[in-house]
PDB file of C-alpha atoms in Angstrom:
ATOM      1  CA  UNK K   1      25.155 152.390 104.399  1.00  0.00           C
ATOM      2  CA  UNK K   2      28.006 150.065 104.473  1.00  0.00           C
ATOM      3  CA  UNK K   3      29.689 149.073 101.266  1.00  0.00           C
ATOM      4  CA  UNK K   4      28.948 145.409 101.986  1.00  0.00           C
ATOM      5  CA  UNK K   5      25.214 146.106 101.900  1.00  0.00           C
ATOM      6  CA  UNK K   6      25.578 148.013  98.646  1.00  0.00           C
ATOM      7  CA  UNK K   7      27.390 145.048  97.128  1.00  0.00           C
ATOM      8  CA  UNK K   8      24.673 142.708  98.402  1.00  0.00           C
ATOM      9  CA  UNK K   9      21.979 144.853  96.831  1.00  0.00           C
ATOM     10  CA  UNK K  10      23.867 144.669  93.521  1.00  0.00           C
ATOM     11  CA  UNK K  11      24.208 140.916  93.940  1.00  0.00           C
ATOM     12  CA  UNK K  12      20.467 140.643  94.585  1.00  0.00           C
ATOM     13  CA  UNK K  13      19.742 142.517  91.368  1.00  0.00           C
ATOM     14  CA  UNK K  14      22.165 140.274  89.459  1.00  0.00           C
ATOM     15  CA  UNK K  15      20.510 137.158  90.895  1.00  0.00           C
ATOM     16  CA  UNK K  16      23.665 135.956  92.607  1.00  0.00           C
ATOM     17  CA  UNK K  17      22.175 135.355  96.081  1.00  0.00           C
ATOM     18  CA  UNK K  18      20.597 132.195  97.433  1.00  0.00           C
ATOM     19  CA  UNK K  19      16.852 132.064  97.752  1.00  0.00           C
ATOM     20  CA  UNK K  20      16.905 132.653 101.499  1.00  0.00           C
ATOM     21  CA  UNK K  21      19.374 135.556 101.250  1.00  0.00           C
ATOM     22  CA  UNK K  22      17.412 137.076  98.402  1.00  0.00           C
ATOM     23  CA  UNK K  23      14.225 136.967 100.523  1.00  0.00           C
ATOM     24  CA  UNK K  24      15.964 138.650 103.443  1.00  0.00           C
ATOM     25  CA  UNK K  25      17.402 141.342 101.139  1.00  0.00           C
ATOM     26  CA  UNK K  26      13.983 141.973  99.636  1.00  0.00           C
ATOM     27  CA  UNK K  27      12.476 142.449 103.109  1.00  0.00           C
ATOM     28  CA  UNK K  28      15.284 144.816 104.092  1.00  0.00           C
ATOM     29  CA  UNK K  29      14.981 146.843 100.854  1.00  0.00           C
ATOM     30  CA  UNK K  30      11.258 147.145 101.474  1.00  0.00           C
ATOM     31  CA  UNK K  31      11.774 148.381 105.018  1.00  0.00           C
ATOM     32  CA  UNK K  32      14.758 150.681 104.540  1.00  0.00           C
ATOM     33  CA  UNK K  33      14.188 153.745 102.396  1.00  0.00           C
ATOM     34  CA  UNK K  34      17.860 154.287 101.632  1.00  0.00           C
ATOM     35  CA  UNK K  35      18.320 150.690 100.608  1.00  0.00           C
ATOM     36  CA  UNK K  36      15.204 150.889  98.496  1.00  0.00           C
ATOM     37  CA  UNK K  37      16.464 154.017  96.753  1.00  0.00           C
ATOM     38  CA  UNK K  38      19.837 152.407  96.030  1.00  0.00           C
ATOM     39  CA  UNK K  39      18.189 149.258  94.718  1.00  0.00           C
ATOM     40  CA  UNK K  40      15.940 151.306  92.446  1.00  0.00           C
ATOM     41  CA  UNK K  41      18.917 153.301  91.168  1.00  0.00           C
ATOM     42  CA  UNK K  42      21.002 150.223  90.508  1.00  0.00           C
ATOM     43  CA  UNK K  43      18.029 148.552  88.817  1.00  0.00           C
ATOM     44  CA  UNK K  44      17.616 151.468  86.467  1.00  0.00           C
ATOM     45  CA  UNK K  45      21.315 151.548  85.691  1.00  0.00           C
ATOM     46  CA  UNK K  46      21.289 147.866  84.914  1.00  0.00           C
ATOM     47  CA  UNK K  47      18.349 148.311  82.609  1.00  0.00           C
ATOM     48  CA  UNK K  48      20.056 151.142  80.760  1.00  0.00           C
ATOM     49  CA  UNK K  49      23.271 149.143  80.333  1.00  0.00           C
ATOM     50  CA  UNK K  50      21.541 146.023  79.147  1.00  0.00           C
ATOM     51  CA  UNK K  51      19.515 147.911  76.611  1.00  0.00           C
ATOM     52  CA  UNK K  52      22.392 149.934  75.231  1.00  0.00           C
ATOM     53  CA  UNK K  53      25.240 147.465  75.380  1.00  0.00           C
ATOM     54  CA  UNK K  54      26.719 146.706  71.979  1.00  0.00           C
ATOM     55  CA  UNK K  55      26.748 143.036  71.142  1.00  0.00           C
ATOM     56  CA  UNK K  56      30.310 141.818  70.565  1.00  0.00           C
ATOM     57  CA  UNK K  57      30.378 139.840  67.375  1.00  0.00           C
ATOM     58  CA  UNK K  58      33.102 137.189  66.975  1.00  0.00           C
ATOM     59  CA  UNK K  59      34.074 136.853  63.323  1.00  0.00           C
ATOM     60  CA  UNK K  60      34.359 133.092  63.710  1.00  0.00           C
ATOM     61  CA  UNK K  61      32.075 130.294  64.602  1.00  0.00           C
ATOM     62  CA  UNK K  62      31.793 129.360  68.258  1.00  0.00           C
ATOM     63  CA  UNK K  63      33.462 125.968  67.675  1.00  0.00           C
ATOM     64  CA  UNK K  64      36.362 127.460  65.777  1.00  0.00           C
ATOM     65  CA  UNK K  65      36.878 130.140  68.412  1.00  0.00           C
ATOM     66  CA  UNK K  66      37.084 127.574  71.254  1.00  0.00           C
ATOM     67  CA  UNK K  67      39.227 125.206  69.208  1.00  0.00           C
ATOM     68  CA  UNK K  68      41.765 128.032  68.876  1.00  0.00           C
ATOM     69  CA  UNK K  69      41.835 128.409  72.642  1.00  0.00           C
ATOM     70  CA  UNK K  70      42.204 124.658  73.053  1.00  0.00           C
ATOM     71  CA  UNK K  71      45.117 124.512  70.588  1.00  0.00           C
ATOM     72  CA  UNK K  72      46.856 127.352  72.381  1.00  0.00           C
ATOM     73  CA  UNK K  73      46.459 125.589  75.748  1.00  0.00           C
ATOM     74  CA  UNK K  74      47.843 122.369  74.281  1.00  0.00           C
ATOM     75  CA  UNK K  75      50.806 124.213  72.748  1.00  0.00           C
ATOM     76  CA  UNK K  76      51.640 125.808  76.091  1.00  0.00           C
ATOM     77  CA  UNK K  77      51.377 122.451  77.854  1.00  0.00           C
ATOM     78  CA  UNK K  78      53.809 120.879  75.386  1.00  0.00           C
ATOM     79  CA  UNK K  79      56.349 123.643  75.855  1.00  0.00           C
ATOM     80  CA  UNK K  80      56.144 123.285  79.648  1.00  0.00           C
ATOM     81  CA  UNK K  81      56.609 119.500  79.421  1.00  0.00           C
ATOM     82  CA  UNK K  82      59.549 119.947  77.055  1.00  0.00           C
ATOM     83  CA  UNK K  83      61.150 122.402  79.427  1.00  0.00           C
ATOM     84  CA  UNK K  84      60.665 120.073  82.366  1.00  0.00           C
ATOM     85  CA  UNK K  85      61.276 116.638  80.867  1.00  0.00           C
ATOM     86  CA  UNK K  86      63.678 117.157  77.970  1.00  0.00           C
ATOM     87  CA  UNK K  87      67.353 116.128  78.171  1.00  0.00           C
ATOM     88  CA  UNK K  88      69.541 118.890  79.374  1.00  0.00           C
ATOM     89  CA  UNK K  89      73.100 118.297  80.583  1.00  0.00           C
ATOM     90  CA  UNK K  90      72.690 121.205  82.957  1.00  0.00           C
ATOM     91  CA  UNK K  91      70.162 119.181  84.928  1.00  0.00           C
ATOM     92  CA  UNK K  92      72.759 116.456  85.433  1.00  0.00           C
ATOM     93  CA  UNK K  93      75.783 118.641  85.871  1.00  0.00           C
ATOM     94  CA  UNK K  94      75.352 119.228  89.583  1.00  0.00           C
ATOM     95  CA  UNK K  95      74.617 115.611  90.573  1.00  0.00           C
ATOM     96  CA  UNK K  96      77.462 114.370  88.373  1.00  0.00           C
ATOM     97  CA  UNK K  97      79.825 116.953  89.775  1.00  0.00           C
ATOM     98  CA  UNK K  98      78.792 115.891  93.268  1.00  0.00           C
ATOM     99  CA  UNK K  99      79.416 112.236  92.483  1.00  0.00           C
ATOM    100  CA  UNK K 100      82.770 113.038  90.935  1.00  0.00           C
ATOM    101  CA  UNK K 101      83.767 115.070  93.969  1.00  0.00           C
ATOM    102  CA  UNK K 102      82.671 112.232  96.248  1.00  0.00           C
ATOM    103  CA  UNK K 103      84.675 109.776  94.188  1.00  0.00           C
ATOM    104  CA  UNK K 104      87.757 111.974  94.421  1.00  0.00           C
ATOM    105  CA  UNK K 105      87.359 112.308  98.182  1.00  0.00           C
ATOM    106  CA  UNK K 106      87.003 108.539  98.588  1.00  0.00           C
ATOM    107  CA  UNK K 107      90.042 107.955  96.396  1.00  0.00           C
ATOM    108  CA  UNK K 108      92.087 110.414  98.446  1.00  0.00           C
ATOM    109  CA  UNK K 109      90.912 108.911 101.724  1.00  0.00           C
ATOM    110  CA  UNK K 110      91.724 105.433 100.466  1.00  0.00           C
ATOM    111  CA  UNK K 111      95.133 106.621  99.282  1.00  0.00           C
ATOM    112  CA  UNK K 112      95.861 108.316 102.590  1.00  0.00           C
ATOM    113  CA  UNK K 113      94.716 105.410 104.720  1.00  0.00           C
ATOM    114  CA  UNK K 114      96.489 102.721 102.732  1.00  0.00           C
ATOM    115  CA  UNK K 115      98.747 100.773 105.052  1.00  0.00           C
ATOM    116  CA  UNK K 116     102.404 101.731 105.237  1.00  0.00           C
ATOM    117  CA  UNK K 117     105.112  99.459 103.920  1.00  0.00           C
ATOM    118  CA  UNK K 118     105.610  97.204 106.868  1.00  0.00           C
ATOM    119  CA  UNK K 119     104.614  93.715 107.635  1.00  0.00           C
ATOM    120  CA  UNK K 120     101.059  92.991 108.592  1.00  0.00           C
ATOM    121  CA  UNK K 121     101.464  89.352 109.360  1.00  0.00           C
ATOM    122  CA  UNK K 122     104.642  87.552 110.129  1.00  0.00           C
ATOM    123  CA  UNK K 123     105.682  84.308 111.664  1.00  0.00           C
ATOM    124  CA  UNK K 124     108.984  82.595 112.090  1.00  0.00           C
ATOM    125  CA  UNK K 125     109.963  78.992 112.257  1.00  0.00           C
ATOM    126  CA  UNK K 126     110.299  77.088 115.494  1.00  0.00           C
ATOM    127  CA  UNK K 127     113.254  78.269 117.568  1.00  0.00           C
ATOM    128  CA  UNK K 128     113.414  81.489 115.589  1.00  0.00           C
ATOM    129  CA  UNK K 129     112.280  85.000 116.250  1.00  0.00           C
ATOM    130  CA  UNK K 130     112.063  88.069 114.097  1.00  0.00           C
ATOM    131  CA  UNK K 131     112.844  91.676 114.922  1.00  0.00           C
ATOM    132  CA  UNK K 132     111.366  94.202 112.543  1.00  0.00           C
ATOM    133  CA  UNK K 133     112.772  97.687 111.927  1.00  0.00           C
ATOM    134  CA  UNK K 134     110.870 100.358 110.039  1.00  0.00           C
ATOM    135  CA  UNK K 135     112.974 103.194 108.721  1.00  0.00           C
ATOM    136  CA  UNK K 136     110.465 105.413 106.976  1.00  0.00           C
ATOM    137  CA  UNK K 137     113.007 108.093 106.099  1.00  0.00           C
ATOM    138  CA  UNK K 138     115.307 105.604 104.399  1.00  0.00           C
ATOM    139  CA  UNK K 139     112.388 103.740 102.869  1.00  0.00           C
ATOM    140  CA  UNK K 140     113.429 100.378 104.235  1.00  0.00           C
ATOM    141  CA  UNK K 141     111.865  97.723 106.399  1.00  0.00           C
ATOM    142  CA  UNK K 142     114.187  95.117 107.838  1.00  0.00           C
ATOM    143  CA  UNK K 143     113.092  91.809 109.308  1.00  0.00           C
ATOM    144  CA  UNK K 144     116.037  90.424 111.235  1.00  0.00           C
ATOM    145  CA  UNK K 145     115.752  86.720 111.865  1.00  0.00           C
ATOM    146  CA  UNK K 146     117.497  85.236 114.833  1.00  0.00           C
ATOM    147  CA  UNK K 147     117.676  82.080 116.830  1.00  0.00           C
ATOM    148  CA  UNK K 148     115.671  82.416 120.009  1.00  0.00           C
ATOM    149  CA  UNK K 149     117.797  80.054 122.103  1.00  0.00           C
ATOM    150  CA  UNK K 150     119.526  81.979 124.945  1.00  0.00           C
ATOM    151  CA  UNK K 151     123.019  80.560 124.549  1.00  0.00           C
ATOM    152  CA  UNK K 152     123.169  81.669 120.950  1.00  0.00           C
ATOM    153  CA  UNK K 153     122.023  85.204 121.810  1.00  0.00           C
ATOM    154  CA  UNK K 154     124.941  85.597 124.200  1.00  0.00           C
ATOM    155  CA  UNK K 155     127.420  84.474 121.563  1.00  0.00           C
ATOM    156  CA  UNK K 156     126.295  86.916 118.953  1.00  0.00           C
ATOM    157  CA  UNK K 157     128.128  90.115 118.168  1.00  0.00           C
ATOM    158  CA  UNK K 158     126.022  91.767 115.482  1.00  0.00           C
ATOM    159  CA  UNK K 159     124.985  95.224 116.696  1.00  0.00           C
ATOM    160  CA  UNK K 160     121.505  95.366 115.246  1.00  0.00           C
ATOM    161  CA  UNK K 161     120.485  91.834 116.066  1.00  0.00           C
ATOM    162  CA  UNK K 162     123.068  89.740 117.918  1.00  0.00           C
ATOM    163  CA  UNK K 163     122.018  86.347 116.682  1.00  0.00           C
ATOM    164  CA  UNK K 164     122.965  83.200 114.935  1.00  0.00           C
ATOM    165  CA  UNK K 165     120.403  81.624 112.674  1.00  0.00           C
ATOM    166  CA  UNK K 166     120.029  79.111 109.897  1.00  0.00           C
ATOM    167  CA  UNK K 167     121.458  80.986 106.937  1.00  0.00           C
ATOM    168  CA  UNK K 168     119.511  80.670 103.717  1.00  0.00           C
ATOM    169  CA  UNK K 169     122.373  82.080 101.680  1.00  0.00           C
ATOM    170  CA  UNK K 170     125.294  80.556 103.484  1.00  0.00           C
ATOM    171  CA  UNK K 171     126.305  78.126 100.802  1.00  0.00           C
ATOM    172  CA  UNK K 172     126.448  80.884  98.228  1.00  0.00           C
ATOM    173  CA  UNK K 173     128.760  83.143 100.110  1.00  0.00           C
ATOM    174  CA  UNK K 174     131.191  80.695 101.619  1.00  0.00           C
TER     175      UNK K 174
ATOM    176  CA  UNK G   1      77.667 116.544  78.930  1.00  0.00           C
ATOM    177  CA  UNK G   2      81.149 117.905  78.386  1.00  0.00           C
ATOM    178  CA  UNK G   3      81.372 118.639  82.068  1.00  0.00           C
ATOM    179  CA  UNK G   4      80.387 115.081  82.946  1.00  0.00           C
ATOM    180  CA  UNK G   5      82.924 113.657  80.517  1.00  0.00           C
ATOM    181  CA  UNK G   6      85.652 115.897  81.819  1.00  0.00           C
ATOM    182  CA  UNK G   7      84.882 114.824  85.365  1.00  0.00           C
ATOM    183  CA  UNK G   8      84.442 111.107  84.847  1.00  0.00           C
ATOM    184  CA  UNK G   9      86.997 110.357  82.176  1.00  0.00           C
ATOM    185  CA  UNK G  10      89.996 110.921  84.473  1.00  0.00           C
ATOM    186  CA  UNK G  11      88.352 108.800  87.172  1.00  0.00           C
ATOM    187  CA  UNK G  12      87.653 106.049  84.666  1.00  0.00           C
ATOM    188  CA  UNK G  13      91.239 106.120  83.462  1.00  0.00           C
ATOM    189  CA  UNK G  14      92.552 106.033  87.025  1.00  0.00           C
ATOM    190  CA  UNK G  15      90.377 103.028  87.812  1.00  0.00           C
ATOM    191  CA  UNK G  16      91.549 101.293  84.645  1.00  0.00           C
ATOM    192  CA  UNK G  17      95.148 101.941  85.599  1.00  0.00           C
ATOM    193  CA  UNK G  18      94.528 100.652  89.113  1.00  0.00           C
ATOM    194  CA  UNK G  19      92.950  97.474  87.756  1.00  0.00           C
ATOM    195  CA  UNK G  20      95.872  96.931  85.403  1.00  0.00           C
ATOM    196  CA  UNK G  21      98.278  97.412  88.260  1.00  0.00           C
ATOM    197  CA  UNK G  22      97.051  94.236  89.982  1.00  0.00           C
ATOM    198  CA  UNK G  23     100.011  92.373  88.488  1.00  0.00           C
ATOM    199  CA  UNK G  24     103.232  93.063  90.277  1.00  0.00           C
ATOM    200  CA  UNK G  25     106.792  93.050  89.101  1.00  0.00           C
ATOM    201  CA  UNK G  26     109.341  92.661  91.832  1.00  0.00           C
ATOM    202  CA  UNK G  27     113.045  92.412  92.321  1.00  0.00           C
ATOM    203  CA  UNK G  28     114.758  90.182  94.878  1.00  0.00           C
ATOM    204  CA  UNK G  29     118.432  90.374  95.783  1.00  0.00           C
ATOM    205  CA  UNK G  30     120.464  88.082  97.968  1.00  0.00           C
ATOM    206  CA  UNK G  31     123.149  90.191  99.580  1.00  0.00           C
ATOM    207  CA  UNK G  32     126.127  89.220 101.710  1.00  0.00           C
ATOM    208  CA  UNK G  33     127.384  91.644 104.315  1.00  0.00           C
ATOM    209  CA  UNK G  34     131.028  91.294 105.306  1.00  0.00           C
ATOM    210  CA  UNK G  35     133.965  93.316 106.540  1.00  0.00           C
ATOM    211  CA  UNK G  36     136.313  91.608 104.095  1.00  0.00           C
ATOM    212  CA  UNK G  37     137.103  92.945 100.669  1.00  0.00           C
ATOM    213  CA  UNK G  38     136.215  90.389  98.025  1.00  0.00           C
ATOM    214  CA  UNK G  39     137.448  90.309  94.465  1.00  0.00           C
ATOM    215  CA  UNK G  40     135.534  87.155  93.559  1.00  0.00           C
ATOM    216  CA  UNK G  41     133.584  87.473  90.319  1.00  0.00           C
ATOM    217  CA  UNK G  42     130.523  86.193  92.139  1.00  0.00           C
ATOM    218  CA  UNK G  43     130.728  89.059  94.611  1.00  0.00           C
ATOM    219  CA  UNK G  44     129.466  92.156  92.883  1.00  0.00           C
ATOM    220  CA  UNK G  45     128.960  95.243  95.024  1.00  0.00           C
ATOM    221  CA  UNK G  46     125.278  95.783  95.563  1.00  0.00           C
ATOM    222  CA  UNK G  47     123.701  98.806  93.926  1.00  0.00           C
ATOM    223  CA  UNK G  48     124.203 102.149  95.604  1.00  0.00           C
ATOM    224  CA  UNK G  49     120.602 102.582  96.710  1.00  0.00           C
ATOM    225  CA  UNK G  50     120.379  99.380  98.718  1.00  0.00           C
ATOM    226  CA  UNK G  51     124.018  99.597  99.848  1.00  0.00           C
ATOM    227  CA  UNK G  52     123.432 103.070 101.245  1.00  0.00           C
ATOM    228  CA  UNK G  53     120.421 101.924 103.183  1.00  0.00           C
ATOM    229  CA  UNK G  54     122.200  98.888 104.560  1.00  0.00           C
ATOM    230  CA  UNK G  55     125.211 100.976 105.521  1.00  0.00           C
ATOM    231  CA  UNK G  56     122.867 103.307 107.374  1.00  0.00           C
ATOM    232  CA  UNK G  57     121.531 100.486 109.513  1.00  0.00           C
ATOM    233  CA  UNK G  58     124.221  97.809 109.798  1.00  0.00           C
ATOM    234  CA  UNK G  59     127.877  97.659 110.684  1.00  0.00           C
ATOM    235  CA  UNK G  60     129.350  95.702 107.796  1.00  0.00           C
ATOM    236  CA  UNK G  61     131.835  97.366 105.542  1.00  0.00           C
ATOM    237  CA  UNK G  62     130.885  95.683 102.259  1.00  0.00           C
ATOM    238  CA  UNK G  63     127.637  94.429 100.812  1.00  0.00           C
ATOM    239  CA  UNK G  64     127.917  92.083  97.868  1.00  0.00           C
ATOM    240  CA  UNK G  65     125.116  91.035  95.580  1.00  0.00           C
ATOM    241  CA  UNK G  66     125.080  87.265  95.248  1.00  0.00           C
ATOM    242  CA  UNK G  67     121.820  86.791  93.379  1.00  0.00           C
ATOM    243  CA  UNK G  68     119.442  89.138  91.630  1.00  0.00           C
ATOM    244  CA  UNK G  69     116.043  87.887  90.540  1.00  0.00           C
ATOM    245  CA  UNK G  70     113.097  89.639  88.978  1.00  0.00           C
ATOM    246  CA  UNK G  71     109.618  88.256  88.619  1.00  0.00           C
ATOM    247  CA  UNK G  72     106.278  89.259  87.209  1.00  0.00           C
ATOM    248  CA  UNK G  73     103.580  88.098  89.562  1.00  0.00           C
ATOM    249  CA  UNK G  74      99.949  87.920  88.466  1.00  0.00           C
ATOM    250  CA  UNK G  75      97.351  88.547  91.117  1.00  0.00           C
ATOM    251  CA  UNK G  76      96.795  85.622  93.518  1.00  0.00           C
ATOM    252  CA  UNK G  77      99.569  83.597  91.914  1.00  0.00           C
ATOM    253  CA  UNK G  78     102.454  81.918  93.717  1.00  0.00           C
ATOM    254  CA  UNK G  79     105.977  82.297  92.460  1.00  0.00           C
ATOM    255  CA  UNK G  80     109.173  80.555  93.569  1.00  0.00           C
ATOM    256  CA  UNK G  81     112.459  82.410  93.431  1.00  0.00           C
ATOM    257  CA  UNK G  82     115.557  80.362  94.064  1.00  0.00           C
ATOM    258  CA  UNK G  83     117.978  82.740  95.687  1.00  0.00           C
ATOM    259  CA  UNK G  84     120.666  80.144  96.419  1.00  0.00           C
ATOM    260  CA  UNK G  85     121.093  76.398  96.703  1.00  0.00           C
ATOM    261  CA  UNK G  86     119.725  76.547 100.219  1.00  0.00           C
ATOM    262  CA  UNK G  87     117.358  79.462 100.039  1.00  0.00           C
ATOM    263  CA  UNK G  88     114.118  79.777  98.117  1.00  0.00           C
ATOM    264  CA  UNK G  89     111.468  82.444  98.373  1.00  0.00           C
ATOM    265  CA  UNK G  90     107.870  81.492  97.818  1.00  0.00           C
ATOM    266  CA  UNK G  91     105.972  84.633  96.973  1.00  0.00           C
ATOM    267  CA  UNK G  92     102.310  85.340  96.392  1.00  0.00           C
ATOM    268  CA  UNK G  93     100.835  88.518  94.999  1.00  0.00           C
ATOM    269  CA  UNK G  94      97.782  89.133  97.177  1.00  0.00           C
ATOM    270  CA  UNK G  95      96.867  92.436  95.514  1.00  0.00           C
ATOM    271  CA  UNK G  96      97.092  96.107  96.359  1.00  0.00           C
ATOM    272  CA  UNK G  97     100.894  95.919  96.153  1.00  0.00           C
ATOM    273  CA  UNK G  98     101.074  93.332  98.924  1.00  0.00           C
ATOM    274  CA  UNK G  99     102.891  90.050  98.776  1.00  0.00           C
ATOM    275  CA  UNK G 100     103.141  87.070 101.018  1.00  0.00           C
ATOM    276  CA  UNK G 101     106.716  85.958 101.523  1.00  0.00           C
ATOM    277  CA  UNK G 102     107.739  82.496 102.629  1.00  0.00           C
ATOM    278  CA  UNK G 103     111.459  82.246 103.192  1.00  0.00           C
ATOM    279  CA  UNK G 104     112.682  78.670 102.948  1.00  0.00           C
ATOM    280  CA  UNK G 105     116.190  77.995 104.243  1.00  0.00           C
ATOM    281  CA  UNK G 106     117.703  74.567 103.863  1.00  0.00           C
ATOM    282  CA  UNK G 107     114.284  73.101 103.159  1.00  0.00           C
ATOM    283  CA  UNK G 108     112.746  74.589 106.263  1.00  0.00           C
ATOM    284  CA  UNK G 109     110.488  77.612 106.445  1.00  0.00           C
ATOM    285  CA  UNK G 110     112.289  80.152 108.575  1.00  0.00           C
ATOM    286  CA  UNK G 111     109.921  83.044 108.088  1.00  0.00           C
ATOM    287  CA  UNK G 112     106.668  84.061 106.518  1.00  0.00           C
ATOM    288  CA  UNK G 113     105.155  87.500 106.313  1.00  0.00           C
ATOM    289  CA  UNK G 114     102.945  89.791 104.289  1.00  0.00           C
ATOM    290  CA  UNK G 115     104.448  93.054 103.116  1.00  0.00           C
ATOM    291  CA  UNK G 116     103.555  95.987 100.974  1.00  0.00           C
ATOM    292  CA  UNK G 117     106.106  96.626  98.266  1.00  0.00           C
ATOM    293  CA  UNK G 118     106.878  99.877  96.510  1.00  0.00           C
ATOM    294  CA  UNK G 119     109.525 100.794  93.945  1.00  0.00           C
ATOM    295  CA  UNK G 120     111.097 103.266  96.328  1.00  0.00           C
ATOM    296  CA  UNK G 121     111.179 101.168  99.479  1.00  0.00           C
ATOM    297  CA  UNK G 122     113.000  97.966 100.297  1.00  0.00           C
ATOM    298  CA  UNK G 123     111.752  95.129 102.443  1.00  0.00           C
ATOM    299  CA  UNK G 124     114.801  93.286 103.695  1.00  0.00           C
ATOM    300  CA  UNK G 125     114.979  89.935 105.425  1.00  0.00           C
ATOM    301  CA  UNK G 126     118.299  89.319 107.107  1.00  0.00           C
ATOM    302  CA  UNK G 127     120.238  87.388 109.629  1.00  0.00           C
ATOM    303  CA  UNK G 128     123.709  86.569 110.860  1.00  0.00           C
ATOM    304  CA  UNK G 129     125.985  84.315 108.909  1.00  0.00           C
ATOM    305  CA  UNK G 130     129.228  82.553 109.770  1.00  0.00           C
ATOM    306  CA  UNK G 131     132.510  84.402 110.344  1.00  0.00           C
ATOM    307  CA  UNK G 132     130.884  87.613 111.462  1.00  0.00           C
ATOM    308  CA  UNK G 133     129.014  88.134 108.239  1.00  0.00           C
ATOM    309  CA  UNK G 134     125.336  88.485 107.428  1.00  0.00           C
ATOM    310  CA  UNK G 135     122.894  87.630 104.678  1.00  0.00           C
ATOM    311  CA  UNK G 136     120.131  89.846 103.397  1.00  0.00           C
ATOM    312  CA  UNK G 137     117.312  89.358 100.953  1.00  0.00           C
ATOM    313  CA  UNK G 138     116.044  92.665  99.614  1.00  0.00           C
ATOM    314  CA  UNK G 139     112.628  92.864  97.971  1.00  0.00           C
ATOM    315  CA  UNK G 140     111.048  95.762  96.209  1.00  0.00           C
ATOM    316  CA  UNK G 141     108.486  96.398  93.506  1.00  0.00           C
ATOM    317  CA  UNK G 142     109.716  97.329  90.063  1.00  0.00           C
ATOM    318  CA  UNK G 143     108.324 100.244  88.101  1.00  0.00           C
ATOM    319  CA  UNK G 144     105.885  99.368  85.325  1.00  0.00           C
ATOM    320  CA  UNK G 145     108.411 100.556  82.784  1.00  0.00           C
ATOM    321  CA  UNK G 146     110.989  98.130  84.146  1.00  0.00           C
ATOM    322  CA  UNK G 147     108.747  95.094  84.453  1.00  0.00           C
ATOM    323  CA  UNK G 148     110.427  91.826  83.649  1.00  0.00           C
ATOM    324  CA  UNK G 149     109.518  88.201  83.213  1.00  0.00           C
ATOM    325  CA  UNK G 150     110.187  85.592  85.849  1.00  0.00           C
ATOM    326  CA  UNK G 151     113.785  84.559  85.927  1.00  0.00           C
ATOM    327  CA  UNK G 152     114.729  81.730  88.209  1.00  0.00           C
TER     328      UNK G 152
END
């Protein structure tokens, strides 16, 4: 006999089967001698156990016994909530460290991409033009202003910007 | 908590410093470049830093400082610096170490531009002058420790 059938016979004796299953098991036990013998044996064993089992006496009232269980469950729940919801800097350390790292990266990127020291916008007066030199190694930007009229350009002898222009400082130096 | 403080406190301080650095102190020099040797009291040799840079780029033998102005410029404020009787600079601090420069010569705007200034780098406007000479206006930011009040 398969073990499943043995378990079903035990379940039938314990009253754990549905009405329909119990009827089918009863019919099978009645037909099959081996099943009948096992059912009789298990029935006897159950009777012996139930008659000789020592009653476990709880030295407390039923209400007090269950209230102890309830208090223990509540205590465990509180400890779990405290562990999950309480303030702990460790919980914030990683996000804060991530934000700080992101901030540092953005600061570095901003620092690196800040525009170099040269003009972004420039305009000269009418009849004037500007030539801009960037000498990064010397750390100097020069905006050389010159008259844009052709005849003046030819007359000039300055090597960097051969020009003649209105001189803002002329009166001071003459 | 200590970790968070140690991470964010330096960033906070850096931001505070950056915000405080919105004001800008700058120095402006009117310089005359010439091949002549001048002993005039008004012709003081320009400081070695700027002179060296001008010598590296231009031909003139001597560079004399005619005017030296310093100014403290609050953010988004205009400031006029009179460099000579005929030359005035109108400057505006537009933030992030940038200034707008309007160069007025003999009552007429000859140039305007926006430049980033740093204590270690010069922005120089220049042009030819009479008798094979040249004028220069050098601008640079001044270190916080050397900040000065406007002096026109």
